[in-house]
Each structure stands twice: as C-alpha cells, then as structure tokens.
Amino acid sequence: MNTGSFGSRNMSEMKNYTWTGVLSFINEQCKSSEMEKTQWLVEKKQYTERIAQLEGELQASEAVNKDLIRRVKMLEFSLRQERIKYAKLTGGHHRVNSDVISTILSRSEKNSDSVGKVLPKRRTRAHRQLLSKYLQELGLEDIFTGEMPPRQIHHRPSKSYGSNLQALIELPSEIDLVPIPKSETIKICIVEEKPSKQSWELKLALKSHMDSVRSLHFSHKEGILASASEDCLIKLWDISQYETLTENTQCEAYCSLRGHKKPILTITGNSIGEEQLLYSAGEEGDIHVWELLPPKLVNSYGPSPDKNYCVGVWSSHSETIWDLKHHPVDGLILSSSADGMVKLWKTVDTMTSVENWKAGKNSANLLKNFTFPVANGDSFHIPTCSTWLITELNSFVVGYTTPYLNIFDKTTGKPSIIRFVKENEVCERVNQINCIVASGDTSLVVSGHEDKHLRFFDVNSCSCVKDLVGHTDSISSLWMSGNSLVSGGHDGSLRFWDVRNYQCLQEIPAHRKKYDEGVLCISQHPSFPLIASAGADSLVKLYHII
C-alpha cells in the first residue's frame, strides 16, 4: 500500500519536468561554469603578472647588488693601491711586499700618531699634497678642506712630441717657402681654472634623410638648420621653437632642396643684408648656390613652386669637393678638392644686390688656386679640409692626406708648412687630417686625424704644442667655441673638451656605426645653446645644455 503510494508520487513529480525547464537549467549551469572559468583566468593572469613583476624586481636587485659589489671591489683595489703608495712613502721602499704593508698598516692603526711624530713637518706637508692628489683622482677631494694643489690631468699614453716637434719640420727643397708675416705674436694662454660643470643632453632626433648625413649648417639670422646628405638632398629644419621640442616630438623638414645628382659632402652659408645664401658641393665637383628662405615663406604642404631655389652653379673642380669654408667677414669661400687644389672664390657682397647677382649667375669669380706640390713636383698633395684663421683673417689653414699642415696667405699665396710626424713614421692613411678648426681668441689650431689623435698647433711658431689620443677610432669632425672643443669620431661618440688643460669633460654616445663610420659632422648654433651632430645612421641629433 505504501509502496504504491510512493511510486505514484514519483510519477507525479516526473510529470512536472519539461524539456524547456531542463534546457534552461543546463544553460544556467553552463553560464555559471563559464563565469567561474573566466574569473579563474583573470586571477591566474593577475598572479602571473605579479610573479613577473617580483621576478623583475629580484633581477633588478641582483643587478644593483652585482654593480655595488663591483664598485666595492674597485674601491678596495684603489684603496689597496693607495695603501701601497703610502707605505712606500712612509717606509722609503722601492718594492714593498704585502707583509711589509700589512705590518705598517697594523702599526699605524695601533698608534695613529706615531707616523706624524717620526716624519718631519716638511715631509708631512709633501705627503699630504700627494695624498690630496690621489684623492682628487678618486673623486674624494672634499675630505681635505685646506688649499688643494692644482689638479693634474692624465690622458691615455700617446706619442706627444710637444714643442720639440718644431725640430722635426723638414720642408721640400724644391719649393721656395716664405713664412707668413705676423703682425703680432699671440701667445696661447692656458688659464688654470676649474672646467665648466655644464653638460649636454639629447634634445631631439631629426629623422628624414635616407642616407648618411655629411654636413650641417646653422643660419645666423633665423632658427634654421640645413643638413646635406648622400641622398643628394639638402633639408631645411625649423628649430626656432627648440625649447618646446622634446625627444618624442615628430619634427619634419619644411623644405627639401634638389639639384645635386651625386652625394653632397659639405655645405656652408652666409648672410647678405636680409638675404641668406647656402653653398653646397660634393662628388660632382660643382658648387651650388641656394637661396635660403625662412619657414614663413615656404608652404610645406602646398603645391610645388615653379621657382628654383638654386641661384647659381660654379663649375671648376674636376674631382670631388671635400670641404667648403666661408670667410667670417668677407665674401670669400674656400673649396678643397681631391684634384689637389684649394680654390678661393669671391661671392656676392654688400656692394652687389642679390637680384643682380642672381640675374648674372656668374658674378662669383674664381680669385686664386692654392696647391702644395710633392717633392718631385709631378703632382699635388690632396687637401681634405680647411679653415680660416680668426686672428689672421688674411690667412687660412689646409690639412692634407699627408702629414702636413699648410698655412697660406690669401694675398701672396706663400705657404708656411708644419710637419707633425717623424720621417720614419710617415704613413699617408694613418696621418691623414680629417678635420680642422681654429680658435677665435688665440693662435691655436686643432686638427683631428685618422690615427685617432687630436693635435694642437700654434700657427705663430709653426709647432705642435700638444698631441693626445682623442677617440677610440678616427676623428671625423671638430667644433670650437672659446675654450670649449667638441670632437666626433667614427666610434660614434661626441667628446667635449676644455682646451685650457686638454681635459675631456663629457662623452656622449651619439650615432650608430655604419660601414665603419660614426659621427660625420658637428655644428653649434651661433646664439642658441644647441649643438647638432649627424652621422652615418642618417640621423641629425640636437643637444642642449642642462
């Protein structure tokens, strides 16, 4: 009886289930399962990210710990070396082994006053100065508050012949050489001052060229930077609002000058009244003259104008032109070519209207050729670079692929030759001069060489006054302003120097190497605190003072 009633109750409950209810129940279960699975995946991702973050922090801590351990070891090594030197001074030994050093150090720790009692006062003072110098080299000069001796700068070992190099000057007997008359001897004054604490930092990288950038030029009146490249283009950049630019700013050239059919290797420029002119040259052997328009007169996104910005072409050199240098005052330009000639050109000046000069296109006259014959007289030494002497505006300096430096008088054409290596060390490729720059205050001329050396010359005495290793690869570019010198090399770095004590103040990794070339040119704005560099990686970089 009871069994029958239970079975009838189950049958009635089963009749209440329908297919729709079963399907809805299954759907709800699937949704809840998917939701739980999603929550589990989210938690898993969060925990994974947390684990990765903790692992990164652990690796960073290990790296910092490793670096600190390395620095501690370096300091321990330096301290050990200083202890050895101090032990030599106190004991008067030429060779001091570790047992003697430990004995002296332990004795000095037990009785710190004993050394002061044994040593005379004059020796104590000398040792104090020597120890002060060592602390300066370690960067711990603040330990002593007394008067410090002048800091001595140490460079890598280099072949420095100093002022005795004048005795090595040998001139070819076939050439009649007459020294340039100097109105007054200007001595190079090296003032013992502390180097400037200013440092340079990357401001912006300009990315538009398709090949190596060989030359840069800042306009004197506008915030315009011109860059010349092996892609046969000259690009003009508006940097007047440089203070608002950042490293992430996308800056485009507002104008591209087209006219060269081969790579452009050098540019220079000048201002005549309100007009600004740009001169470019390269592998074609021709000098192109361009009208440099400010950004407000150029519509970068409008239709291409019918006018051509090239206002003249001077054809004279038969081979590649390596360098162009405009006279700082007069309307004169020097062009150095692989055909062995340095040519002096007369450009438009304030007495000639630019409109008439454009119409004529040939009013720029070739004034004179300057050559440096080899000993047999059959050919010429090949010039690579040149610069005007600021202290002697009638003279200019020319560097060659050979170990010679020539000082020409633009009026007489007579050279004064400086030979800066010994006879048995002559090697054209190694001693080639790649760049040269002149000081605006003294008779100092600095040259950068293929053998990684920076050489400082006094043009009055025709002698090399300093020879030091400047880079780890060939030096390709120089810029000088006052007592500051900037050098760039094929190692891809920029180095900032104080010429008063020949000290390197700062080094910046600037450009990547390409085909064994790094930094190719440097230029500094005449009024803005900006320096521009360009290199084989097709980039133009701007640096500012911080």
Coordinates of C-alpha atoms in Angstrom, one line a residue:
M1 CA 0.0 0.0 0.0
N2 CA 2.8 2.4 1.0
T3 CA 4.9 1.3 -2.0
G4 CA 2.2 2.0 -4.4
S5 CA 1.6 5.5 -2.9
F6 CA 5.5 6.3 -3.2
G7 CA 5.6 5.2 -6.9
S8 CA 2.6 7.3 -7.7
R9 CA 4.2 10.3 -6.0
N10 CA 7.4 9.9 -8.1
M11 CA 5.5 9.6 -11.3
S12 CA 3.6 12.9 -10.5
E13 CA 6.9 14.7 -9.8
M14 CA 8.5 13.4 -13.1
K15 CA 5.5 14.7 -14.9
N16 CA 6.3 18.2 -13.7
Y17 CA 9.7 18.3 -15.6
T18 CA 9.6 19.6 -19.1
W19 CA 12.2 19.9 -21.9
T20 CA 12.2 23.6 -21.7
G21 CA 13.0 23.6 -18.0
V22 CA 15.8 21.1 -18.4
L23 CA 17.4 23.1 -21.2
S24 CA 17.1 26.3 -19.1
F25 CA 18.7 24.6 -16.1
I26 CA 21.6 23.3 -18.3
N27 CA 22.1 26.8 -19.8
E28 CA 22.3 28.4 -16.3
Q29 CA 24.8 25.8 -15.2
C30 CA 27.0 26.4 -18.4
K31 CA 26.9 30.2 -17.8
S32 CA 27.9 29.8 -14.1
S33 CA 30.7 27.4 -15.2
E34 CA 32.0 29.8 -17.8
M35 CA 31.8 32.7 -15.4
E36 CA 33.9 30.8 -12.8
K37 CA 36.3 29.8 -15.5
T38 CA 36.7 33.5 -16.6
Q39 CA 37.3 34.6 -13.0
W40 CA 39.8 31.9 -12.6
L41 CA 41.7 33.0 -15.8
V42 CA 41.7 36.6 -14.6
E43 CA 43.1 35.6 -11.2
K44 CA 45.7 33.5 -13.0
K45 CA 46.8 36.4 -15.2
Q46 CA 47.0 38.7 -12.2
Y47 CA 49.1 36.2 -10.3
T48 CA 51.3 35.7 -13.4
E49 CA 51.8 39.4 -13.7
R50 CA 52.6 39.7 -10.1
I51 CA 55.1 36.9 -10.3
A52 CA 56.8 38.5 -13.4
Q53 CA 56.9 41.8 -11.5
L54 CA 58.5 40.2 -8.5
E55 CA 61.0 38.4 -10.7
G56 CA 61.9 41.7 -12.4
E57 CA 62.4 43.4 -9.1
L58 CA 64.5 40.5 -8.0
Q59 CA 66.6 40.6 -11.1
A60 CA 67.0 44.4 -10.7
S61 CA 68.0 44.0 -7.1
E62 CA 70.5 41.3 -8.1
A63 CA 71.9 43.6 -10.8
V64 CA 72.2 46.5 -8.4
N65 CA 73.8 44.2 -5.9
K66 CA 76.2 43.0 -8.5
D67 CA 77.1 46.5 -9.5
L68 CA 77.6 47.5 -5.9
I69 CA 79.8 44.6 -5.3
R70 CA 81.9 45.5 -8.4
R71 CA 82.2 49.1 -7.2
V72 CA 83.2 47.9 -3.7
K73 CA 85.9 45.8 -5.3
M74 CA 87.1 48.7 -7.4
L75 CA 87.2 50.9 -4.3
E76 CA 89.0 48.1 -2.4
F77 CA 91.5 47.8 -5.2
S78 CA 92.0 51.6 -5.3
L79 CA 92.4 51.7 -1.5
R80 CA 94.9 48.9 -1.7
Q81 CA 96.9 50.7 -4.3
E82 CA 96.9 53.9 -2.2
R83 CA 98.0 52.0 0.9
I84 CA 100.9 50.6 -1.1
K85 CA 101.9 54.0 -2.3
Y86 CA 101.5 55.4 1.3
A87 CA 103.5 52.5 2.7
K88 CA 106.3 53.2 0.1
L89 CA 106.3 56.9 1.2
T90 CA 106.5 56.1 4.9
G91 CA 109.0 53.2 4.6
G92 CA 111.0 54.6 1.7
H93 CA 111.0 51.2 -0.1
H94 CA 111.1 50.8 -3.9
R95 CA 109.5 47.4 -3.6
V96 CA 107.1 46.7 -0.7
N97 CA 105.6 43.3 -0.3
S98 CA 102.2 42.6 1.3
D99 CA 103.8 41.5 4.6
V100 CA 105.6 44.9 5.0
I101 CA 102.4 46.7 4.0
S102 CA 100.3 44.9 6.5
T103 CA 102.9 45.4 9.2
I104 CA 103.0 49.2 8.5
L105 CA 99.2 49.4 8.3
S106 CA 98.6 47.5 11.5
R107 CA 101.3 49.6 13.3
S108 CA 99.6 52.8 12.1
E109 CA 96.2 51.5 13.3
K110 CA 97.6 50.8 16.7
N111 CA 99.2 54.2 17.1
S112 CA 98.0 56.7 14.5
D113 CA 100.2 59.5 16.0
S114 CA 103.4 57.6 15.6
V115 CA 103.8 58.4 11.9
G116 CA 103.3 62.1 12.5
K117 CA 105.9 62.0 15.2
V118 CA 108.5 60.2 13.1
L119 CA 108.1 62.2 9.9
P120 CA 109.4 65.8 9.7
K121 CA 106.9 68.5 9.1
R122 CA 108.1 69.3 5.6
R123 CA 107.8 65.6 4.6
T124 CA 104.3 65.5 6.1
R125 CA 103.3 68.5 4.1
A126 CA 104.6 66.9 0.9
H127 CA 102.9 63.6 1.6
R128 CA 99.7 65.5 2.4
Q129 CA 99.7 67.2 -1.0
L130 CA 100.5 63.9 -2.7
L131 CA 97.6 62.1 -0.9
S132 CA 95.4 65.0 -1.8
K133 CA 96.2 64.5 -5.5
Y134 CA 95.3 60.8 -5.2
L135 CA 92.0 61.6 -3.5
Q136 CA 91.3 64.0 -6.4
E137 CA 91.8 61.3 -8.9
L138 CA 89.4 59.1 -6.9
G139 CA 86.8 61.9 -6.7
L140 CA 87.2 62.3 -2.9
E141 CA 88.8 65.7 -2.9
D142 CA 86.2 67.0 -0.3
I143 CA 88.0 65.1 2.5
F144 CA 90.6 67.9 3.0
T145 CA 89.2 71.3 3.5
G146 CA 92.6 73.1 3.1
E147 CA 94.1 74.5 0.0
M148 CA 94.3 71.9 -2.7
P149 CA 97.1 71.7 -5.3
P150 CA 96.2 72.2 -8.9
R151 CA 94.7 69.1 -10.5
Q152 CA 96.8 67.3 -13.0
I153 CA 95.0 65.7 -15.9
H154 CA 96.1 62.3 -17.1
H155 CA 95.4 61.0 -20.6
R156 CA 96.0 57.7 -22.4
P157 CA 99.6 57.2 -23.4
S158 CA 100.1 59.0 -26.8
K159 CA 103.0 60.0 -29.0
S160 CA 103.3 63.5 -27.8
Y161 CA 106.3 65.4 -29.2
G162 CA 105.4 68.7 -27.6
S163 CA 107.2 71.8 -28.6
N164 CA 110.2 69.8 -29.6
L165 CA 108.3 68.8 -32.8
Q166 CA 109.5 72.0 -34.4
A167 CA 112.9 70.5 -34.8
L168 CA 111.3 67.7 -37.0
I169 CA 109.9 70.2 -39.6
E170 CA 111.6 69.4 -42.9
L171 CA 110.5 71.3 -46.0
P172 CA 110.9 70.1 -49.6
S173 CA 113.9 71.7 -51.1
E174 CA 112.2 72.2 -54.4
I175 CA 109.7 74.7 -53.1
D176 CA 110.5 78.3 -52.2
L177 CA 108.8 78.8 -48.9
V178 CA 108.3 82.1 -47.2
P179 CA 106.7 82.3 -43.7
I180 CA 103.6 84.4 -43.4
P181 CA 104.4 87.8 -41.8
K182 CA 102.7 88.1 -38.5
S183 CA 101.6 91.5 -37.2
E184 CA 101.9 90.4 -33.6
T185 CA 102.7 87.1 -31.8
I186 CA 99.7 85.9 -29.9
K187 CA 100.6 83.5 -27.1
I188 CA 98.4 80.7 -26.1
C189 CA 97.2 81.4 -22.6
I190 CA 96.1 78.3 -20.7
V191 CA 94.4 79.6 -17.6
E192 CA 94.2 77.3 -14.6
E193 CA 90.5 77.3 -13.9
K194 CA 88.1 74.6 -13.0
P195 CA 86.3 73.1 -16.0
S196 CA 82.7 74.1 -16.6
K197 CA 80.1 71.9 -14.9
Q198 CA 77.7 72.3 -17.8
S199 CA 76.7 69.1 -19.6
W200 CA 74.9 68.4 -22.8
E201 CA 71.8 66.2 -23.2
L202 CA 69.9 64.9 -26.2
K203 CA 67.0 67.3 -27.2
L204 CA 65.7 65.8 -30.4
A205 CA 66.5 63.4 -33.2
L206 CA 65.6 64.5 -36.8
K207 CA 64.7 61.6 -39.0
S208 CA 64.1 62.3 -42.7
H209 CA 67.3 61.6 -44.7
M210 CA 67.7 58.2 -46.5
D211 CA 71.4 58.0 -46.3
S212 CA 74.4 59.3 -44.3
V213 CA 74.3 63.0 -43.4
R214 CA 77.6 64.6 -44.2
S215 CA 77.3 68.3 -43.3
L216 CA 75.3 70.7 -41.2
H217 CA 74.9 74.5 -41.1
F218 CA 73.0 76.8 -38.7
S219 CA 71.6 80.0 -40.1
H220 CA 72.8 83.2 -38.4
K221 CA 69.5 85.1 -38.5
E222 CA 66.8 82.5 -38.4
G223 CA 66.3 79.3 -36.4
I224 CA 67.1 77.3 -39.5
L225 CA 69.3 74.1 -39.6
A226 CA 70.4 72.9 -43.0
S227 CA 71.6 69.3 -43.4
A228 CA 73.2 67.7 -46.5
S229 CA 73.2 64.0 -47.2
E230 CA 74.5 61.4 -49.6
D231 CA 70.8 61.0 -50.7
C232 CA 71.5 64.2 -52.9
L233 CA 69.1 66.3 -50.8
I234 CA 69.5 69.4 -48.6
K235 CA 66.8 69.6 -45.9
L236 CA 65.9 72.7 -44.0
W237 CA 64.6 72.4 -40.4
D238 CA 62.8 75.0 -38.3
I239 CA 64.3 74.9 -34.8
S240 CA 63.3 78.4 -33.7
Q241 CA 60.9 76.9 -31.1
Y242 CA 63.5 74.5 -29.9
E243 CA 62.5 75.0 -26.2
T244 CA 59.2 73.3 -26.9
L245 CA 60.7 70.3 -28.6
T246 CA 61.1 67.1 -26.8
E247 CA 62.8 63.8 -27.6
N248 CA 59.4 62.3 -28.7
T249 CA 58.5 65.2 -31.0
Q250 CA 57.9 64.4 -34.6
C251 CA 59.7 67.1 -36.5
E252 CA 59.8 67.2 -40.3
A253 CA 61.9 69.3 -42.7
Y254 CA 59.9 72.3 -44.0
C255 CA 61.8 72.3 -47.3
S256 CA 64.0 70.0 -49.4
L257 CA 66.5 71.4 -51.9
R258 CA 67.0 69.3 -55.0
G259 CA 69.6 69.8 -57.7
H260 CA 72.6 67.6 -57.0
K261 CA 72.9 64.4 -58.9
K262 CA 75.6 62.9 -56.7
P263 CA 76.1 62.7 -52.9
I264 CA 76.6 66.1 -51.1
L265 CA 79.6 66.2 -48.8
T266 CA 79.8 69.8 -47.5
I267 CA 77.7 72.9 -47.1
T268 CA 78.3 76.4 -45.7
G269 CA 76.4 79.7 -45.8
N270 CA 76.4 83.5 -45.2
S271 CA 74.0 86.4 -44.8
I272 CA 74.0 89.4 -47.1
G273 CA 71.6 92.0 -45.7
E274 CA 68.3 90.3 -45.4
E275 CA 69.2 87.6 -47.9
Q276 CA 70.7 84.3 -46.8
L277 CA 72.7 82.1 -49.1
L278 CA 73.7 78.4 -48.8
Y279 CA 76.6 76.8 -50.7
S280 CA 76.9 73.1 -51.3
A281 CA 79.3 70.7 -53.0
G282 CA 80.1 67.1 -53.3
E283 CA 81.2 64.3 -55.7
E284 CA 80.1 66.3 -58.8
G285 CA 82.9 68.9 -58.3
D286 CA 80.4 71.8 -58.7
I287 CA 79.4 74.4 -56.1
H288 CA 75.7 75.1 -56.0
V289 CA 74.4 78.3 -54.5
W290 CA 70.9 78.3 -52.9
E291 CA 68.6 80.9 -51.7
L292 CA 67.8 80.1 -48.1
L293 CA 64.1 81.0 -47.4
P294 CA 62.7 81.2 -43.8
P295 CA 59.8 78.8 -42.9
K296 CA 57.2 81.6 -43.1
L297 CA 57.8 82.0 -46.8
V298 CA 57.6 78.3 -47.6
N299 CA 54.3 76.3 -47.8
S300 CA 55.5 72.8 -46.9
Y301 CA 52.1 71.2 -47.8
G302 CA 51.1 73.4 -50.7
P303 CA 51.8 72.9 -54.4
S304 CA 55.4 72.8 -55.6
P305 CA 56.6 76.3 -56.6
D306 CA 57.7 77.0 -60.1
K307 CA 60.9 78.8 -59.0
N308 CA 64.1 77.1 -58.4
Y309 CA 65.9 77.9 -55.1
C310 CA 69.3 77.3 -56.8
V311 CA 70.6 80.7 -58.0
G312 CA 73.9 79.6 -59.3
V313 CA 76.3 76.8 -60.1
W314 CA 80.1 77.2 -60.2
S315 CA 81.9 74.6 -62.2
S316 CA 85.7 74.4 -61.7
H317 CA 87.0 71.4 -59.8
S318 CA 87.5 68.2 -61.8
E319 CA 87.0 65.9 -58.8
T320 CA 85.2 65.6 -55.5
I321 CA 85.0 68.6 -53.3
W322 CA 85.6 67.6 -49.7
D323 CA 85.2 70.9 -47.8
L324 CA 83.7 74.4 -48.2
K325 CA 84.6 77.2 -45.7
H326 CA 83.1 80.7 -45.8
H327 CA 85.2 83.7 -44.7
P328 CA 83.9 85.0 -41.3
V329 CA 83.9 88.6 -42.6
D330 CA 84.5 88.9 -46.3
G331 CA 82.5 87.4 -49.2
L332 CA 85.1 84.7 -49.8
I333 CA 84.8 80.9 -49.9
L334 CA 87.5 78.2 -49.9
S335 CA 86.9 74.9 -51.7
S336 CA 89.1 71.9 -51.1
S337 CA 89.0 69.2 -53.7
A338 CA 90.5 65.8 -54.5
D339 CA 92.1 67.2 -57.6
G340 CA 94.8 68.7 -55.3
M341 CA 93.6 72.3 -55.4
V342 CA 92.2 74.7 -52.9
K343 CA 90.4 77.4 -54.7
L344 CA 89.4 80.9 -53.4
W345 CA 86.0 82.2 -54.7
K346 CA 84.5 85.7 -54.5
T347 CA 80.8 85.6 -53.6
V348 CA 78.2 88.3 -53.5
D349 CA 78.9 91.1 -51.1
T350 CA 77.0 94.1 -49.7
M351 CA 78.0 96.2 -52.7
T352 CA 76.2 93.9 -55.1
S353 CA 72.5 93.5 -55.0
V354 CA 71.4 89.9 -54.7
E355 CA 68.9 90.4 -57.6
N356 CA 71.6 91.5 -60.0
W357 CA 73.8 88.6 -58.8
K358 CA 71.0 86.1 -59.4
A359 CA 70.5 87.5 -62.9
G360 CA 74.1 87.3 -63.8
K361 CA 74.8 83.9 -62.1
N362 CA 78.5 84.3 -63.0
S363 CA 79.5 87.3 -60.9
A364 CA 81.1 85.0 -58.4
N365 CA 84.7 85.0 -59.7
L366 CA 87.5 82.5 -59.1
L367 CA 90.2 84.5 -57.5
K368 CA 93.2 82.1 -57.0
N369 CA 94.3 78.5 -56.8
F370 CA 96.5 77.2 -54.0
T371 CA 98.4 74.0 -54.4
F372 CA 101.1 72.1 -52.4
P373 CA 103.4 70.2 -54.8
V374 CA 105.0 67.0 -53.8
A375 CA 108.8 66.6 -53.7
N376 CA 109.2 65.5 -57.3
G377 CA 106.8 68.3 -58.5
D378 CA 104.7 66.0 -60.7
S379 CA 101.6 66.1 -58.6
F380 CA 100.0 67.8 -55.6
H381 CA 99.2 66.8 -52.0
I382 CA 95.5 66.2 -51.7
P383 CA 93.7 68.6 -49.4
T384 CA 90.9 67.2 -47.2
C385 CA 89.8 70.2 -45.0
S386 CA 90.5 73.9 -44.5
T387 CA 89.6 76.7 -42.1
W388 CA 90.1 80.5 -41.8
L389 CA 92.3 81.9 -39.1
I390 CA 90.2 84.2 -36.9
T391 CA 93.2 86.0 -35.5
E392 CA 94.7 86.4 -39.0
L393 CA 91.8 87.0 -41.4
N394 CA 94.2 87.1 -44.4
S395 CA 95.4 83.5 -43.8
F396 CA 93.8 80.1 -43.8
V397 CA 95.0 76.6 -42.8
V398 CA 94.7 73.5 -45.0
G399 CA 95.0 69.9 -43.9
Y400 CA 96.1 67.1 -46.3
T401 CA 96.1 63.3 -46.6
T402 CA 99.8 63.5 -45.9
P403 CA 101.3 64.5 -42.5
Y404 CA 101.5 68.2 -43.4
L405 CA 99.6 71.3 -42.3
N406 CA 99.8 74.3 -44.6
I407 CA 99.2 78.0 -43.7
F408 CA 98.5 80.1 -46.8
D409 CA 98.3 83.8 -47.2
K410 CA 95.4 84.5 -49.4
T411 CA 97.1 87.6 -50.9
T412 CA 100.6 86.3 -51.7
G413 CA 99.8 82.5 -51.8
K414 CA 103.0 81.7 -49.9
P415 CA 102.8 78.7 -47.6
S416 CA 104.2 78.0 -44.1
I417 CA 104.4 74.2 -43.7
I418 CA 104.1 72.3 -40.4
R419 CA 105.2 68.7 -40.4
F420 CA 103.9 66.9 -37.4
V421 CA 105.4 63.4 -37.5
K422 CA 108.9 61.9 -37.8
E423 CA 110.3 60.9 -41.2
N424 CA 110.2 57.1 -40.3
E425 CA 106.6 57.3 -39.2
V426 CA 105.1 58.8 -42.3
C427 CA 102.0 56.9 -43.5
E428 CA 99.5 58.8 -45.6
R429 CA 96.5 56.9 -44.5
V430 CA 97.3 56.9 -40.8
N431 CA 98.3 60.5 -40.5
Q432 CA 95.6 62.0 -42.7
I433 CA 93.9 65.1 -41.4
N434 CA 90.1 64.7 -41.5
C435 CA 89.0 68.0 -39.9
I436 CA 90.5 71.2 -38.6
V437 CA 89.2 74.1 -36.6
A438 CA 90.8 77.4 -35.4
S439 CA 90.4 79.3 -32.1
G440 CA 88.7 82.7 -32.2
D441 CA 90.8 84.1 -29.3
T442 CA 94.3 82.7 -29.7
S443 CA 96.6 81.3 -32.4
L444 CA 95.6 77.8 -31.6
V445 CA 94.5 75.4 -34.3
V446 CA 93.2 71.9 -33.6
S447 CA 93.1 69.0 -36.1
G448 CA 91.5 65.6 -36.0
H449 CA 93.4 62.7 -37.6
E450 CA 92.8 59.3 -39.0
D451 CA 95.2 57.8 -36.3
K452 CA 92.6 58.8 -33.5
H453 CA 94.8 61.7 -32.4
L454 CA 93.9 65.3 -31.6
R455 CA 96.8 67.7 -32.3
F456 CA 97.1 71.3 -31.1
F457 CA 99.2 73.7 -33.2
D458 CA 100.5 77.2 -32.6
V459 CA 100.4 78.8 -36.0
N460 CA 102.7 81.7 -34.9
S461 CA 105.6 79.3 -34.0
C462 CA 104.5 76.6 -36.6
S463 CA 104.8 73.9 -33.9
C464 CA 102.7 71.2 -32.4
V465 CA 102.1 72.1 -28.7
K466 CA 100.0 69.0 -27.7
D467 CA 99.4 65.5 -29.1
L468 CA 96.9 63.3 -27.5
V469 CA 94.6 60.3 -28.3
G470 CA 91.1 61.8 -28.6
H471 CA 88.9 58.8 -29.6
T472 CA 89.0 55.1 -30.0
D473 CA 88.5 55.4 -33.7
S474 CA 89.3 58.0 -36.4
I475 CA 88.3 61.6 -35.6
S476 CA 86.0 62.9 -38.3
S477 CA 84.7 66.3 -37.1
L478 CA 85.5 69.2 -34.8
W479 CA 83.8 72.4 -33.5
M480 CA 85.4 75.0 -31.3
S481 CA 84.0 78.0 -29.4
G482 CA 86.1 79.9 -26.9
N483 CA 87.8 77.4 -24.6
S484 CA 85.4 74.6 -25.5
L485 CA 86.1 72.0 -28.1
V486 CA 83.7 69.3 -29.4
S487 CA 85.0 66.3 -31.3
G488 CA 83.2 63.5 -33.1
G489 CA 84.7 60.2 -34.3
H490 CA 83.9 57.0 -36.1
D491 CA 83.5 55.3 -32.8
G492 CA 80.1 57.0 -32.7
S493 CA 80.7 59.3 -29.8
L494 CA 80.9 63.0 -29.1
R495 CA 83.5 64.3 -26.7
F496 CA 83.6 67.7 -25.0
W497 CA 87.0 69.2 -24.1
D498 CA 88.4 72.1 -22.2
V499 CA 91.4 73.3 -24.3
R500 CA 92.9 75.1 -21.4
N501 CA 94.0 71.8 -19.8
Y502 CA 93.2 69.4 -22.6
Q503 CA 90.7 67.6 -20.4
C504 CA 87.7 65.6 -21.6
L505 CA 84.7 66.9 -19.7
Q506 CA 81.9 64.7 -21.2
E507 CA 81.4 61.8 -23.6
I508 CA 78.1 61.1 -25.3
P509 CA 77.3 58.0 -27.4
A510 CA 75.7 59.9 -30.3
H511 CA 75.4 57.8 -33.5
R512 CA 75.4 54.1 -34.5
K513 CA 78.2 52.9 -36.8
K514 CA 77.5 52.1 -40.4
Y515 CA 80.2 50.9 -42.9
D516 CA 82.9 51.7 -40.2
E517 CA 81.7 55.3 -40.0
G518 CA 80.0 57.0 -37.0
V519 CA 79.8 60.8 -36.4
L520 CA 80.4 62.7 -39.6
C521 CA 79.8 66.4 -38.7
I522 CA 79.2 68.8 -35.8
S523 CA 77.8 72.3 -35.8
Q524 CA 76.9 74.7 -33.0
H525 CA 74.2 77.4 -33.2
P526 CA 75.7 80.9 -33.0
S527 CA 73.1 82.2 -30.4
F528 CA 71.0 79.2 -29.2
P529 CA 72.5 76.8 -26.6
L530 CA 72.3 74.0 -29.2
I531 CA 74.8 71.6 -30.8
A532 CA 73.8 69.4 -33.8
S533 CA 75.6 66.2 -34.9
A534 CA 74.9 64.0 -37.9
G535 CA 76.2 60.6 -38.7
A536 CA 76.2 57.5 -40.9
D537 CA 72.9 56.3 -39.4
S538 CA 71.1 59.1 -41.3
L539 CA 70.1 60.9 -38.1
V540 CA 70.6 64.5 -37.1
K541 CA 70.6 65.0 -33.3
L542 CA 70.2 68.2 -31.3
Y543 CA 71.8 68.6 -27.9
H544 CA 71.1 71.3 -25.3
I545 CA 72.8 72.4 -22.1
I546 CA 71.3 71.1 -18.8

